[in-house]
Amino acid sequence: MIFAANFKMNHTRESTKNYLNVLQQKLTAKKSADRVLIFPPATALDSYHGDFTVGAQNAYMARNGAYTGEIGLEQLEEFGIRTILIGHSERRDIFGERQEHIAEKFAYFKAQGFEIIYCIGEALEIREEGNEAVMAHLFAQFEGIDLSYEKLIVAYEPIWAIGTGRSAKTEEIASTHQALKQKLDRPLLYGGSVKPANIKEITAIEGVDGVLVGSASLDVESFSEMIFA
Ligand code: PGA
């Protein structure tokens, strides 16, 4: 299983360091087949070494240059960061990242050999239209994305389940993952209100290769409880 923690705009440099220290002590007991990925905010990136991988939540598709407010390859290389989240619904919806831009960013980081956690997901109105609409929407988010990239991990995160405490139902996750897997031969994570109370049920679903966790990953005890559930 893959356990990924997306801190979003939470935690500081100091609290991330403490978090990773505590996490590492626990991870010495982790199963070797399991992988743990941590995405702290950009200001907390550093050269960490442990039984986990630290990745960037976002970066711009250039080595460096006149891109006010962004970080690029040079800033990631300083800390040996080789993993990035691309296409998260908050980047799409709050920051207006369009599919074309996301696909360009994907191509750039793919060319750099990064591991890419590529996120897709539908809004509630689309889910309410039914399965066909959901799949059409999700497949549209694959436009311009090389699904055969060997360092690709996909995360399916229904937007209506993110940060709401309301995870998708087991059958919804199962059928969506099954449909995605017909097009995809890469690990597929589920994200959206994953927490200690539902982790076992979610990781037991066929076609779920791991989880991407926001809120419930912010506390190291809660996140490790999920890894060892
Ligand atoms: P959540 O966020 O666990 O708080 O729902 C998941 C995500 O957005 O990656």
PDB file of C-alpha atoms and ligand atoms in Angstrom:
ATOM      1  CA  MET A   1       0.000   0.000   0.000  1.00  0.00           C
ATOM      2  CA  ILE A   2       1.007   3.598  -0.583  1.00  0.00           C
ATOM      3  CA  PHE A   3       0.258   6.089   2.199  1.00  0.00           C
ATOM      4  CA  ALA A   4       0.596   9.702   1.097  1.00  0.00           C
ATOM      5  CA  ALA A   5       0.155  12.717   3.373  1.00  0.00           C
ATOM      6  CA  ASN A   6      -0.755  16.056   1.808  1.00  0.00           C
ATOM      7  CA  PHE A   7      -0.205  18.764   4.432  1.00  0.00           C
ATOM      8  CA  LYS A   8      -1.587  21.466   2.095  1.00  0.00           C
ATOM      9  CA  MET A   9      -1.021  24.916   3.730  1.00  0.00           C
ATOM     10  CA  ASN A  10      -0.469  23.415   7.177  1.00  0.00           C
ATOM     11  CA  HIS A  11       2.629  22.827   9.298  1.00  0.00           C
ATOM     12  CA  THR A  12       5.790  24.900   9.522  1.00  0.00           C
ATOM     13  CA  ARG A  13       9.435  24.016   8.940  1.00  0.00           C
ATOM     14  CA  GLU A  14       9.784  23.278  12.665  1.00  0.00           C
ATOM     15  CA  SER A  15       6.612  21.238  13.049  1.00  0.00           C
ATOM     16  CA  THR A  16       7.380  19.263   9.884  1.00  0.00           C
ATOM     17  CA  LYS A  17      10.796  18.366  11.268  1.00  0.00           C
ATOM     18  CA  ASN A  18       9.238  17.162  14.528  1.00  0.00           C
ATOM     19  CA  TYR A  19       6.554  15.252  12.636  1.00  0.00           C
ATOM     20  CA  LEU A  20       9.098  13.427  10.477  1.00  0.00           C
ATOM     21  CA  ASN A  21      11.249  12.575  13.504  1.00  0.00           C
ATOM     22  CA  VAL A  22       8.303  10.944  15.246  1.00  0.00           C
ATOM     23  CA  LEU A  23       7.142   9.276  12.029  1.00  0.00           C
ATOM     24  CA  GLN A  24      10.575   7.784  11.323  1.00  0.00           C
ATOM     25  CA  GLN A  25      10.705   6.161  14.764  1.00  0.00           C
ATOM     26  CA  LYS A  26       7.431   4.435  13.991  1.00  0.00           C
ATOM     27  CA  LEU A  27       8.337   3.524  10.411  1.00  0.00           C
ATOM     28  CA  THR A  28      11.184   1.240  11.382  1.00  0.00           C
ATOM     29  CA  ALA A  29       8.387  -1.301  11.981  1.00  0.00           C
ATOM     30  CA  LYS A  30       6.686  -0.717   8.635  1.00  0.00           C
ATOM     31  CA  LYS A  31       6.187  -3.511   6.106  1.00  0.00           C
ATOM     32  CA  SER A  32       8.780  -3.197   3.360  1.00  0.00           C
ATOM     33  CA  ALA A  33       6.116  -3.403   0.649  1.00  0.00           C
ATOM     34  CA  ASP A  34       4.418  -0.260   1.980  1.00  0.00           C
ATOM     35  CA  ARG A  35       5.474   3.207   0.850  1.00  0.00           C
ATOM     36  CA  VAL A  36       5.038   6.469   2.718  1.00  0.00           C
ATOM     37  CA  LEU A  37       5.066   9.820   0.925  1.00  0.00           C
ATOM     38  CA  ILE A  38       4.907  13.207   2.664  1.00  0.00           C
ATOM     39  CA  PHE A  39       4.030  16.480   0.964  1.00  0.00           C
ATOM     40  CA  PRO A  40       4.827  19.374   3.316  1.00  0.00           C
ATOM     41  CA  PRO A  41       4.421  23.022   2.286  1.00  0.00           C
ATOM     42  CA  ALA A  42       7.273  24.402   0.142  1.00  0.00           C
ATOM     43  CA  THR A  43       8.815  26.320   3.047  1.00  0.00           C
ATOM     44  CA  ALA A  44       9.285  23.075   4.982  1.00  0.00           C
ATOM     45  CA  LEU A  45      11.085  21.169   2.216  1.00  0.00           C
ATOM     46  CA  ASP A  46      14.515  19.981   3.299  1.00  0.00           C
ATOM     47  CA  SER A  47      16.973  17.107   2.807  1.00  0.00           C
ATOM     48  CA  TYR A  48      15.197  14.438   4.816  1.00  0.00           C
ATOM     49  CA  HIS A  49      16.293  10.836   4.893  1.00  0.00           C
ATOM     50  CA  GLY A  50      14.176   8.035   6.258  1.00  0.00           C
ATOM     51  CA  ASP A  51      11.735   5.292   5.370  1.00  0.00           C
ATOM     52  CA  PHE A  52       9.576   7.875   3.619  1.00  0.00           C
ATOM     53  CA  THR A  53       9.762  10.089   0.536  1.00  0.00           C
ATOM     54  CA  VAL A  54       9.280  13.833   0.750  1.00  0.00           C
ATOM     55  CA  GLY A  55       7.664  15.451  -2.274  1.00  0.00           C
ATOM     56  CA  ALA A  56       6.516  18.903  -3.392  1.00  0.00           C
ATOM     57  CA  GLN A  57       2.834  19.858  -3.438  1.00  0.00           C
ATOM     58  CA  ASN A  58       3.478  22.049  -6.450  1.00  0.00           C
ATOM     59  CA  ALA A  59       6.243  23.665  -8.487  1.00  0.00           C
ATOM     60  CA  TYR A  60       6.556  25.655 -11.681  1.00  0.00           C
ATOM     61  CA  MET A  61       7.758  24.029 -14.888  1.00  0.00           C
ATOM     62  CA  ALA A  62      11.126  25.733 -15.155  1.00  0.00           C
ATOM     63  CA  ARG A  63      14.538  25.402 -13.552  1.00  0.00           C
ATOM     64  CA  ASN A  64      14.455  29.020 -12.321  1.00  0.00           C
ATOM     65  CA  GLY A  65      13.531  32.434 -13.674  1.00  0.00           C
ATOM     66  CA  ALA A  66      11.114  35.342 -13.445  1.00  0.00           C
ATOM     67  CA  TYR A  67       8.117  33.541 -11.903  1.00  0.00           C
ATOM     68  CA  THR A  68       7.184  35.533  -8.826  1.00  0.00           C
ATOM     69  CA  GLY A  69       5.934  33.433  -5.971  1.00  0.00           C
ATOM     70  CA  GLU A  70       6.854  30.090  -7.499  1.00  0.00           C
ATOM     71  CA  ILE A  71       9.506  27.488  -6.834  1.00  0.00           C
ATOM     72  CA  GLY A  72      11.100  25.482  -9.637  1.00  0.00           C
ATOM     73  CA  LEU A  73      13.515  22.691 -10.300  1.00  0.00           C
ATOM     74  CA  GLU A  74      16.504  24.481  -8.769  1.00  0.00           C
ATOM     75  CA  GLN A  75      14.733  24.864  -5.420  1.00  0.00           C
ATOM     76  CA  LEU A  76      13.665  21.201  -5.435  1.00  0.00           C
ATOM     77  CA  GLU A  77      17.090  19.937  -6.440  1.00  0.00           C
ATOM     78  CA  GLU A  78      18.651  21.689  -3.452  1.00  0.00           C
ATOM     79  CA  PHE A  79      16.925  19.106  -1.252  1.00  0.00           C
ATOM     80  CA  GLY A  80      16.962  16.185  -3.645  1.00  0.00           C
ATOM     81  CA  ILE A  81      13.169  16.335  -4.097  1.00  0.00           C
ATOM     82  CA  ARG A  82      12.169  14.019  -6.968  1.00  0.00           C
ATOM     83  CA  THR A  83       8.434  13.593  -6.310  1.00  0.00           C
ATOM     84  CA  ILE A  84       5.612  16.021  -7.064  1.00  0.00           C
ATOM     85  CA  LEU A  85       1.828  16.262  -6.805  1.00  0.00           C
ATOM     86  CA  ILE A  86       0.206  17.538  -9.992  1.00  0.00           C
ATOM     87  CA  GLY A  87      -3.443  18.311 -10.771  1.00  0.00           C
ATOM     88  CA  HIS A  88      -4.850  18.460  -7.236  1.00  0.00           C
ATOM     89  CA  SER A  89      -8.423  19.778  -7.318  1.00  0.00           C
ATOM     90  CA  GLU A  90      -7.432  22.729  -5.119  1.00  0.00           C
ATOM     91  CA  ARG A  91      -4.830  23.761  -7.731  1.00  0.00           C
ATOM     92  CA  ARG A  92      -7.439  23.336 -10.457  1.00  0.00           C
ATOM     93  CA  ASP A  93     -10.355  25.039  -8.709  1.00  0.00           C
ATOM     94  CA  ILE A  94      -8.845  27.667  -6.389  1.00  0.00           C
ATOM     95  CA  PHE A  95      -5.780  28.580  -8.432  1.00  0.00           C
ATOM     96  CA  GLY A  96      -7.343  28.144 -11.851  1.00  0.00           C
ATOM     97  CA  GLU A  97      -4.914  25.583 -13.261  1.00  0.00           C
ATOM     98  CA  ARG A  98      -6.395  24.393 -16.511  1.00  0.00           C
ATOM     99  CA  GLN A  99      -5.890  20.963 -18.055  1.00  0.00           C
ATOM    100  CA  GLU A 100      -3.556  22.347 -20.717  1.00  0.00           C
ATOM    101  CA  HIS A 101      -1.301  23.939 -18.101  1.00  0.00           C
ATOM    102  CA  ILE A 102      -1.408  20.825 -15.942  1.00  0.00           C
ATOM    103  CA  ALA A 103      -0.447  18.645 -18.915  1.00  0.00           C
ATOM    104  CA  GLU A 104       2.519  20.927 -19.659  1.00  0.00           C
ATOM    105  CA  LYS A 105       3.612  20.738 -16.040  1.00  0.00           C
ATOM    106  CA  PHE A 106       3.276  16.955 -16.180  1.00  0.00           C
ATOM    107  CA  ALA A 107       5.405  16.776 -19.331  1.00  0.00           C
ATOM    108  CA  TYR A 108       8.080  18.975 -17.776  1.00  0.00           C
ATOM    109  CA  PHE A 109       8.445  16.948 -14.592  1.00  0.00           C
ATOM    110  CA  LYS A 110       8.212  13.705 -16.525  1.00  0.00           C
ATOM    111  CA  ALA A 111      11.109  14.873 -18.684  1.00  0.00           C
ATOM    112  CA  GLN A 112      13.009  15.491 -15.439  1.00  0.00           C
ATOM    113  CA  GLY A 113      12.274  11.925 -14.336  1.00  0.00           C
ATOM    114  CA  PHE A 114      10.165  12.924 -11.326  1.00  0.00           C
ATOM    115  CA  GLU A 115       7.743  10.563  -9.672  1.00  0.00           C
ATOM    116  CA  ILE A 116       4.353  12.176 -10.279  1.00  0.00           C
ATOM    117  CA  ILE A 117       1.252  11.753  -8.146  1.00  0.00           C
ATOM    118  CA  TYR A 118      -1.393  12.898 -10.594  1.00  0.00           C
ATOM    119  CA  CYS A 119      -4.773  13.818  -9.096  1.00  0.00           C
ATOM    120  CA  ILE A 120      -8.179  13.628 -10.723  1.00  0.00           C
ATOM    121  CA  GLY A 121     -11.673  14.007  -9.305  1.00  0.00           C
ATOM    122  CA  GLU A 122     -15.204  15.173  -9.991  1.00  0.00           C
ATOM    123  CA  ALA A 123     -17.464  17.746  -8.331  1.00  0.00           C
ATOM    124  CA  LEU A 124     -20.726  16.717  -6.665  1.00  0.00           C
ATOM    125  CA  GLU A 125     -22.935  17.932  -9.536  1.00  0.00           C
ATOM    126  CA  ILE A 126     -21.086  15.578 -11.881  1.00  0.00           C
ATOM    127  CA  ARG A 127     -21.350  12.630  -9.468  1.00  0.00           C
ATOM    128  CA  GLU A 128     -25.075  13.279  -9.289  1.00  0.00           C
ATOM    129  CA  GLU A 129     -25.343  12.995 -13.074  1.00  0.00           C
ATOM    130  CA  GLY A 130     -24.232   9.364 -12.795  1.00  0.00           C
ATOM    131  CA  ASN A 131     -21.325   7.097 -13.632  1.00  0.00           C
ATOM    132  CA  GLU A 132     -21.064   7.933 -17.294  1.00  0.00           C
ATOM    133  CA  ALA A 133     -20.676  11.662 -16.572  1.00  0.00           C
ATOM    134  CA  VAL A 134     -18.147  10.920 -13.841  1.00  0.00           C
ATOM    135  CA  MET A 135     -15.979   8.779 -16.106  1.00  0.00           C
ATOM    136  CA  ALA A 136     -16.170  11.279 -18.974  1.00  0.00           C
ATOM    137  CA  HIS A 137     -15.012  13.986 -16.574  1.00  0.00           C
ATOM    138  CA  LEU A 138     -12.188  11.875 -15.152  1.00  0.00           C
ATOM    139  CA  PHE A 139     -10.981  10.767 -18.576  1.00  0.00           C
ATOM    140  CA  ALA A 140     -10.937  14.421 -19.684  1.00  0.00           C
ATOM    141  CA  GLN A 141      -8.472  15.016 -16.854  1.00  0.00           C
ATOM    142  CA  PHE A 142      -6.152  12.510 -18.521  1.00  0.00           C
ATOM    143  CA  GLU A 143      -5.929  14.713 -21.597  1.00  0.00           C
ATOM    144  CA  GLY A 144      -2.288  15.357 -22.437  1.00  0.00           C
ATOM    145  CA  ILE A 145      -1.113  13.009 -19.673  1.00  0.00           C
ATOM    146  CA  ASP A 146       1.152  10.047 -20.484  1.00  0.00           C
ATOM    147  CA  LEU A 147      -0.561   7.251 -18.585  1.00  0.00           C
ATOM    148  CA  SER A 148       2.213   4.825 -19.449  1.00  0.00           C
ATOM    149  CA  TYR A 149       4.837   6.888 -17.593  1.00  0.00           C
ATOM    150  CA  GLU A 150       6.582   4.420 -15.318  1.00  0.00           C
ATOM    151  CA  LYS A 151       6.898   6.868 -12.426  1.00  0.00           C
ATOM    152  CA  LEU A 152       3.220   7.795 -12.429  1.00  0.00           C
ATOM    153  CA  ILE A 153       0.847   7.225  -9.520  1.00  0.00           C
ATOM    154  CA  VAL A 154      -2.757   8.364  -9.990  1.00  0.00           C
ATOM    155  CA  ALA A 155      -4.930   9.602  -7.119  1.00  0.00           C
ATOM    156  CA  TYR A 156      -8.700   9.578  -7.520  1.00  0.00           C
ATOM    157  CA  GLU A 157     -10.175  12.187  -5.194  1.00  0.00           C
ATOM    158  CA  PRO A 158     -13.857  13.083  -5.504  1.00  0.00           C
ATOM    159  CA  ILE A 159     -13.963  16.814  -4.707  1.00  0.00           C
ATOM    160  CA  TRP A 160     -17.122  16.449  -2.619  1.00  0.00           C
ATOM    161  CA  ALA A 161     -15.260  14.071  -0.319  1.00  0.00           C
ATOM    162  CA  ILE A 162     -12.206  16.274   0.224  1.00  0.00           C
ATOM    163  CA  GLY A 163     -12.039  17.902   3.640  1.00  0.00           C
ATOM    164  CA  THR A 164     -15.743  17.295   4.194  1.00  0.00           C
ATOM    165  CA  GLY A 165     -15.496  14.316   6.523  1.00  0.00           C
ATOM    166  CA  ARG A 166     -17.692  12.471   4.035  1.00  0.00           C
ATOM    167  CA  SER A 167     -15.694   9.858   2.198  1.00  0.00           C
ATOM    168  CA  ALA A 168     -17.087   8.212  -0.938  1.00  0.00           C
ATOM    169  CA  LYS A 169     -19.016   4.992  -0.367  1.00  0.00           C
ATOM    170  CA  THR A 170     -17.168   1.713  -0.782  1.00  0.00           C
ATOM    171  CA  GLU A 171     -19.195   0.866  -3.913  1.00  0.00           C
ATOM    172  CA  GLU A 172     -18.489   4.287  -5.451  1.00  0.00           C
ATOM    173  CA  ILE A 173     -14.752   3.896  -4.878  1.00  0.00           C
ATOM    174  CA  ALA A 174     -14.788   0.301  -6.116  1.00  0.00           C
ATOM    175  CA  SER A 175     -16.656   1.020  -9.337  1.00  0.00           C
ATOM    176  CA  THR A 176     -14.694   4.175 -10.146  1.00  0.00           C
ATOM    177  CA  HIS A 177     -11.348   2.480  -9.504  1.00  0.00           C
ATOM    178  CA  GLN A 178     -12.382  -0.498 -11.564  1.00  0.00           C
ATOM    179  CA  ALA A 179     -13.326   1.750 -14.493  1.00  0.00           C
ATOM    180  CA  LEU A 180     -10.090   3.750 -14.177  1.00  0.00           C
ATOM    181  CA  LYS A 181      -8.007   0.594 -14.025  1.00  0.00           C
ATOM    182  CA  GLN A 182      -9.284  -0.404 -17.440  1.00  0.00           C
ATOM    183  CA  LYS A 183      -7.354   2.540 -18.828  1.00  0.00           C
ATOM    184  CA  LEU A 184      -4.539   2.578 -16.366  1.00  0.00           C
ATOM    185  CA  ASP A 185      -1.791   0.174 -15.457  1.00  0.00           C
ATOM    186  CA  ARG A 186      -0.304   2.257 -12.653  1.00  0.00           C
ATOM    187  CA  PRO A 187      -0.906   2.419  -8.869  1.00  0.00           C
ATOM    188  CA  LEU A 188      -4.216   4.107  -8.075  1.00  0.00           C
ATOM    189  CA  LEU A 189      -4.803   5.897  -4.773  1.00  0.00           C
ATOM    190  CA  TYR A 190      -8.076   7.017  -3.266  1.00  0.00           C
ATOM    191  CA  GLY A 191      -8.302  10.373  -1.483  1.00  0.00           C
ATOM    192  CA  GLY A 192     -11.109  12.256   0.245  1.00  0.00           C
ATOM    193  CA  SER A 193     -11.759  12.129   4.001  1.00  0.00           C
ATOM    194  CA  VAL A 194      -9.608   9.063   4.557  1.00  0.00           C
ATOM    195  CA  LYS A 195      -9.105   8.697   8.306  1.00  0.00           C
ATOM    196  CA  PRO A 196      -8.268   6.064  10.944  1.00  0.00           C
ATOM    197  CA  ALA A 197     -11.970   5.175  11.218  1.00  0.00           C
ATOM    198  CA  ASN A 198     -12.312   4.185   7.531  1.00  0.00           C
ATOM    199  CA  ILE A 199      -8.774   3.241   6.462  1.00  0.00           C
ATOM    200  CA  LYS A 200      -9.246  -0.516   6.712  1.00  0.00           C
ATOM    201  CA  GLU A 201     -12.456  -0.464   4.722  1.00  0.00           C
ATOM    202  CA  ILE A 202     -10.908   1.708   2.006  1.00  0.00           C
ATOM    203  CA  THR A 203      -7.623  -0.173   1.635  1.00  0.00           C
ATOM    204  CA  ALA A 204      -9.553  -3.448   1.425  1.00  0.00           C
ATOM    205  CA  ILE A 205     -11.353  -2.309  -1.752  1.00  0.00           C
ATOM    206  CA  GLU A 206     -10.154  -4.050  -4.889  1.00  0.00           C
ATOM    207  CA  GLY A 207      -8.293  -1.616  -7.128  1.00  0.00           C
ATOM    208  CA  VAL A 208      -7.203   0.657  -4.280  1.00  0.00           C
ATOM    209  CA  ASP A 209      -3.405   0.653  -4.120  1.00  0.00           C
ATOM    210  CA  GLY A 210      -3.124   3.305  -1.445  1.00  0.00           C
ATOM    211  CA  VAL A 211      -4.488   6.549  -0.059  1.00  0.00           C
ATOM    212  CA  LEU A 212      -3.830  10.282  -0.292  1.00  0.00           C
ATOM    213  CA  VAL A 213      -4.715  11.858   3.034  1.00  0.00           C
ATOM    214  CA  GLY A 214      -5.151  15.542   3.901  1.00  0.00           C
ATOM    215  CA  SER A 215      -6.771  16.487   7.241  1.00  0.00           C
ATOM    216  CA  ALA A 216      -6.196  13.158   8.976  1.00  0.00           C
ATOM    217  CA  SER A 217      -2.494  13.192   8.057  1.00  0.00           C
ATOM    218  CA  LEU A 218      -1.732  16.430   9.886  1.00  0.00           C
ATOM    219  CA  ASP A 219      -1.375  14.659  13.205  1.00  0.00           C
ATOM    220  CA  VAL A 220       1.465  12.151  13.087  1.00  0.00           C
ATOM    221  CA  GLU A 221      -0.310   9.774  15.474  1.00  0.00           C
ATOM    222  CA  SER A 222      -3.390   9.708  13.258  1.00  0.00           C
ATOM    223  CA  PHE A 223      -1.341   9.211  10.077  1.00  0.00           C
ATOM    224  CA  SER A 224       0.755   6.413  11.559  1.00  0.00           C
ATOM    225  CA  GLU A 225      -2.346   4.751  12.935  1.00  0.00           C
ATOM    226  CA  MET A 226      -3.511   4.460   9.315  1.00  0.00           C
ATOM    227  CA  ILE A 227      -0.184   3.056   8.105  1.00  0.00           C
ATOM    228  CA  PHE A 228      -0.301   0.365  10.777  1.00  0.00           C
ATOM    229  CA  ALA A 229      -4.049  -0.285  10.728  1.00  0.00           C
TER     230      ALA A 229
HETATM  231  P1  PGA B   1      -8.800  15.239   2.993  1.00  0.00           P
HETATM  232  O1  PGA B   1      -7.935  15.763   1.742  1.00  0.00           O
HETATM  233  O2  PGA B   1      -8.155  13.972   3.465  1.00  0.00           O
HETATM  234  O3  PGA B   1      -8.708  16.340   3.998  1.00  0.00           O
HETATM  235  O4  PGA B   1     -10.187  15.014   2.500  1.00  0.00           O
HETATM  236  C1  PGA B   1      -7.451  14.870   0.776  1.00  0.00           C
HETATM  237  C2  PGA B   1      -6.708  15.618  -0.314  1.00  0.00           C
HETATM  238  O5  PGA B   1      -7.151  16.690  -0.733  1.00  0.00           O
HETATM  239  O6  PGA B   1      -5.648  15.154  -0.785  1.00  0.00           O
END
